[in-house]
């Protein structure tokens, strides 16, 4: 079965591809099929993931899967939440390479988060991932999987790996910030890995795959 991933992120494709490795599915990005990215106007991860999956399924004419993920901080009422990737308002020149654009946005996001948590004793936070799979655009029975990776926001960044808020989220059970973990450990414990394992089990059961 071809399963269209409602993303053009090569890293995300690789992660999900390895986690779905035991299933008879060929995971392809929507970009490889010429499908544009969907709007994400909603206030919750599940609504945005569902919108993206429907968009991809409609355009591809078949099964699709989408995720929406981000950081939720307890003391900020769940913020930055669905706007995690663009938490800080940043004016970036259009000519800037994509990687440099992301690095500057990440740095601004992290700085704003630390500013808003200054003096706050409650540093509890979690990475959240919601995965939604549809057999077709009008599927009345979407499969929905959740992954939550609990941690605490550090006072300052630590580690050189990862991206986004990885240098700020400390995982007590592992004794390190996410940015200090090697890729294998991160991919085994992350919010996306937890959601993907749950989704794989549902695909086997509900869609009779594997």
Tab-separated table of C-alpha atoms in Angstrom:
chain	number	residue	atom	x	y	z
A	1	UNK	CA	0.000	0.000	0.000
A	2	UNK	CA	1.227	3.503	-0.831
A	3	UNK	CA	0.883	5.780	2.188
A	4	UNK	CA	1.355	9.488	1.480
A	5	UNK	CA	3.101	11.459	4.213
A	6	UNK	CA	1.664	14.971	4.454
A	7	UNK	CA	5.119	16.487	4.791
A	8	UNK	CA	8.215	17.230	2.750
A	9	UNK	CA	10.548	16.649	5.705
A	10	UNK	CA	13.161	14.025	4.760
A	11	UNK	CA	14.077	13.384	8.414
A	12	UNK	CA	10.449	12.763	9.306
A	13	UNK	CA	10.111	10.400	6.345
A	14	UNK	CA	13.181	8.477	7.488
A	15	UNK	CA	12.011	8.223	11.098
A	16	UNK	CA	8.525	7.015	10.218
A	17	UNK	CA	9.842	4.770	7.474
A	18	UNK	CA	12.064	2.898	9.913
A	19	UNK	CA	9.314	2.657	12.536
A	20	UNK	CA	6.841	1.327	9.950
A	21	UNK	CA	9.459	-0.998	8.501
A	22	UNK	CA	7.564	-4.153	9.365
A	23	UNK	CA	4.398	-3.020	7.570
A	24	UNK	CA	3.608	-3.570	3.873
A	25	UNK	CA	3.481	0.165	3.116
A	26	UNK	CA	5.498	2.389	0.790
A	27	UNK	CA	5.781	5.743	2.534
A	28	UNK	CA	6.184	8.693	0.135
A	29	UNK	CA	6.179	12.435	0.758
A	30	UNK	CA	3.418	14.585	-0.654
A	31	UNK	CA	6.052	16.789	-2.266
A	32	UNK	CA	7.290	13.897	-4.399
A	33	UNK	CA	3.762	13.743	-5.839
A	34	UNK	CA	3.559	17.487	-6.451
A	35	UNK	CA	1.094	18.053	-3.607
A	36	UNK	CA	1.290	21.465	-1.915
A	37	UNK	CA	1.339	21.805	1.855
A	38	UNK	CA	-2.001	22.258	3.597
A	39	UNK	CA	-3.069	25.157	5.782
A	40	UNK	CA	-2.773	24.619	9.548
A	41	UNK	CA	-5.295	27.078	10.988
A	42	UNK	CA	-6.416	25.124	14.050
A	43	UNK	CA	-5.576	25.454	17.726
A	44	UNK	CA	-4.934	21.786	18.463
A	45	UNK	CA	-2.446	19.238	17.160
A	46	UNK	CA	-5.144	16.720	16.298
A	47	UNK	CA	-7.168	19.171	14.190
A	48	UNK	CA	-4.122	20.288	12.230
A	49	UNK	CA	-2.923	16.714	11.658
A	50	UNK	CA	-6.386	15.723	10.460
A	51	UNK	CA	-6.551	18.705	8.083
A	52	UNK	CA	-3.146	17.837	6.620
A	53	UNK	CA	-4.018	14.154	6.228
A	54	UNK	CA	-7.324	14.979	4.485
A	55	UNK	CA	-5.596	17.388	2.139
A	56	UNK	CA	-2.964	14.815	1.151
A	57	UNK	CA	-5.488	11.983	0.821
A	58	UNK	CA	-7.735	14.103	-1.382
A	59	UNK	CA	-4.890	15.177	-3.659
A	60	UNK	CA	-3.322	11.719	-3.846
A	61	UNK	CA	-6.585	9.815	-4.146
A	62	UNK	CA	-5.666	7.301	-1.482
A	63	UNK	CA	-4.358	6.677	2.053
A	64	UNK	CA	-2.403	9.413	3.800
A	65	UNK	CA	-0.787	10.072	7.148
A	66	UNK	CA	0.098	13.369	8.820
A	67	UNK	CA	1.607	14.536	12.059
A	68	UNK	CA	1.480	17.749	14.005
A	69	UNK	CA	3.892	18.223	16.835
A	70	UNK	CA	5.399	20.799	19.143
A	71	UNK	CA	6.349	21.796	22.657
A	72	UNK	CA	3.818	22.337	25.450
A	73	UNK	CA	4.961	24.138	28.600
A	74	UNK	CA	2.913	23.702	31.765
A	75	UNK	CA	3.455	27.199	33.206
A	76	UNK	CA	2.491	28.805	29.876
A	77	UNK	CA	-0.848	27.042	29.601
A	78	UNK	CA	0.443	24.670	26.917
A	79	UNK	CA	2.207	27.303	24.812
A	80	UNK	CA	3.916	27.451	22.403
A	81	UNK	CA	1.808	24.466	21.289
A	82	UNK	CA	0.766	24.400	17.642
A	83	UNK	CA	2.808	27.533	16.869
A	84	UNK	CA	6.014	26.010	18.277
A	85	UNK	CA	7.912	26.335	14.989
A	86	UNK	CA	7.093	30.056	14.690
A	87	UNK	CA	6.731	31.054	18.332
A	88	UNK	CA	8.862	34.182	18.087
A	89	UNK	CA	8.052	36.864	15.497
A	90	UNK	CA	11.110	37.004	13.239
A	91	UNK	CA	11.650	38.966	10.043
A	92	UNK	CA	13.938	36.909	7.807
A	93	UNK	CA	15.062	37.828	4.282
A	94	UNK	CA	13.574	35.675	1.524
A	95	UNK	CA	17.021	34.994	0.039
A	96	UNK	CA	18.228	33.304	3.234
A	97	UNK	CA	18.866	29.542	2.723
A	98	UNK	CA	16.236	27.298	4.281
A	99	UNK	CA	18.638	25.827	6.850
A	100	UNK	CA	19.830	29.261	7.973
A	101	UNK	CA	16.202	30.412	8.166
A	102	UNK	CA	15.361	27.509	10.465
A	103	UNK	CA	18.411	28.042	12.671
A	104	UNK	CA	17.597	31.727	13.211
A	105	UNK	CA	13.946	30.967	13.907
A	106	UNK	CA	14.909	28.223	16.371
A	107	UNK	CA	17.280	30.568	18.205
A	108	UNK	CA	14.585	33.247	18.451
A	109	UNK	CA	12.004	30.723	19.659
A	110	UNK	CA	14.332	29.432	22.379
A	111	UNK	CA	15.238	32.938	23.515
A	112	UNK	CA	11.571	33.951	23.776
A	113	UNK	CA	10.695	30.797	25.705
A	114	UNK	CA	13.474	31.409	28.244
A	115	UNK	CA	12.374	35.034	28.568
A	116	UNK	CA	8.776	34.061	29.304
A	117	UNK	CA	9.873	31.465	31.854
A	118	UNK	CA	12.292	33.788	33.668
A	119	UNK	CA	11.785	33.390	37.421
A	120	UNK	CA	9.221	30.642	36.912
A	121	UNK	CA	9.849	27.676	39.264
A	122	UNK	CA	7.566	25.309	37.352
A	123	UNK	CA	9.657	24.165	34.358
A	124	UNK	CA	7.578	21.096	33.395
A	125	UNK	CA	7.107	20.642	29.655
A	126	UNK	CA	6.628	17.970	27.027
A	127	UNK	CA	7.148	17.339	23.359
A	128	UNK	CA	3.851	16.242	21.815
A	129	UNK	CA	3.201	14.407	18.552
A	130	UNK	CA	-0.172	13.555	17.037
A	131	UNK	CA	-0.350	11.209	14.032
A	132	UNK	CA	-3.506	10.837	11.936
A	133	UNK	CA	-3.993	8.240	9.188
A	134	UNK	CA	-6.875	8.125	6.702
A	135	UNK	CA	-7.835	5.487	4.113
A	136	UNK	CA	-9.304	8.266	1.963
A	137	UNK	CA	-10.198	11.935	2.347
A	138	UNK	CA	-13.719	11.237	3.646
A	139	UNK	CA	-12.716	8.388	5.963
A	140	UNK	CA	-15.150	8.564	8.916
A	141	UNK	CA	-12.795	6.526	11.096
A	142	UNK	CA	-9.389	8.244	11.229
A	143	UNK	CA	-6.668	6.498	13.186
A	144	UNK	CA	-5.224	8.869	15.785
A	145	UNK	CA	-2.067	8.208	17.800
A	146	UNK	CA	-0.463	10.385	20.476
A	147	UNK	CA	3.068	10.548	21.817
A	148	UNK	CA	4.171	12.646	24.798
A	149	UNK	CA	7.793	13.004	25.919
A	150	UNK	CA	7.933	14.527	29.394
A	151	UNK	CA	10.734	16.794	30.537
A	152	UNK	CA	11.755	20.113	32.044
A	153	UNK	CA	12.909	23.378	30.491
A	154	UNK	CA	16.531	24.182	31.331
A	155	UNK	CA	17.760	27.621	32.370
A	156	UNK	CA	20.024	27.706	29.301
A	157	UNK	CA	20.591	25.572	26.180
A	158	UNK	CA	22.651	22.376	26.390
A	159	UNK	CA	24.000	20.132	23.638
A	160	UNK	CA	24.718	20.563	19.948
A	161	UNK	CA	22.417	17.993	18.348
A	162	UNK	CA	18.817	18.044	17.184
A	163	UNK	CA	16.897	21.182	16.315
A	164	UNK	CA	14.072	23.364	17.580
A	165	UNK	CA	13.711	23.217	21.361
A	166	UNK	CA	15.961	20.147	21.723
A	167	UNK	CA	18.663	22.130	23.590
A	168	UNK	CA	16.143	23.306	26.200
A	169	UNK	CA	14.124	20.190	27.038
A	170	UNK	CA	15.841	18.085	29.695
A	171	UNK	CA	14.647	14.473	29.985
A	172	UNK	CA	15.012	13.389	33.648
A	173	UNK	CA	14.723	9.673	32.863
A	174	UNK	CA	17.746	9.940	30.533
A	175	UNK	CA	19.661	12.586	32.485
A	176	UNK	CA	20.283	14.722	29.399
A	177	UNK	CA	18.779	17.419	27.229
A	178	UNK	CA	17.342	16.124	23.963
A	179	UNK	CA	20.137	17.892	22.062
A	180	UNK	CA	22.682	15.832	24.035
A	181	UNK	CA	21.218	12.479	22.955
A	182	UNK	CA	22.564	10.533	20.016
A	183	UNK	CA	20.131	9.952	17.169
A	184	UNK	CA	19.459	6.311	18.007
A	185	UNK	CA	18.486	7.093	21.595
A	186	UNK	CA	16.352	10.057	20.553
A	187	UNK	CA	14.529	8.043	17.896
A	188	UNK	CA	13.850	5.245	20.372
A	189	UNK	CA	12.331	7.485	23.062
A	190	UNK	CA	10.912	10.526	21.275
A	191	UNK	CA	7.309	11.684	21.131
A	192	UNK	CA	7.235	10.816	17.412
A	193	UNK	CA	8.574	7.324	18.088
A	194	UNK	CA	5.924	6.737	20.756
A	195	UNK	CA	3.139	7.929	18.432
A	196	UNK	CA	4.504	5.925	15.493
A	197	UNK	CA	4.649	2.674	17.451
A	198	UNK	CA	1.056	3.228	18.562
A	199	UNK	CA	0.040	4.029	14.978
A	200	UNK	CA	1.789	0.937	13.590
A	201	UNK	CA	-0.202	-1.238	15.984
A	202	UNK	CA	-3.467	0.413	14.886
A	203	UNK	CA	-2.616	0.018	11.195
A	204	UNK	CA	-2.110	-3.697	11.764
A	205	UNK	CA	-5.352	-4.057	13.668
A	206	UNK	CA	-7.771	-1.640	11.970
A	207	UNK	CA	-6.407	-1.706	8.421
A	208	UNK	CA	-5.323	-5.349	8.616
A	209	UNK	CA	-1.777	-4.559	7.526
A	210	UNK	CA	1.126	-6.810	8.401
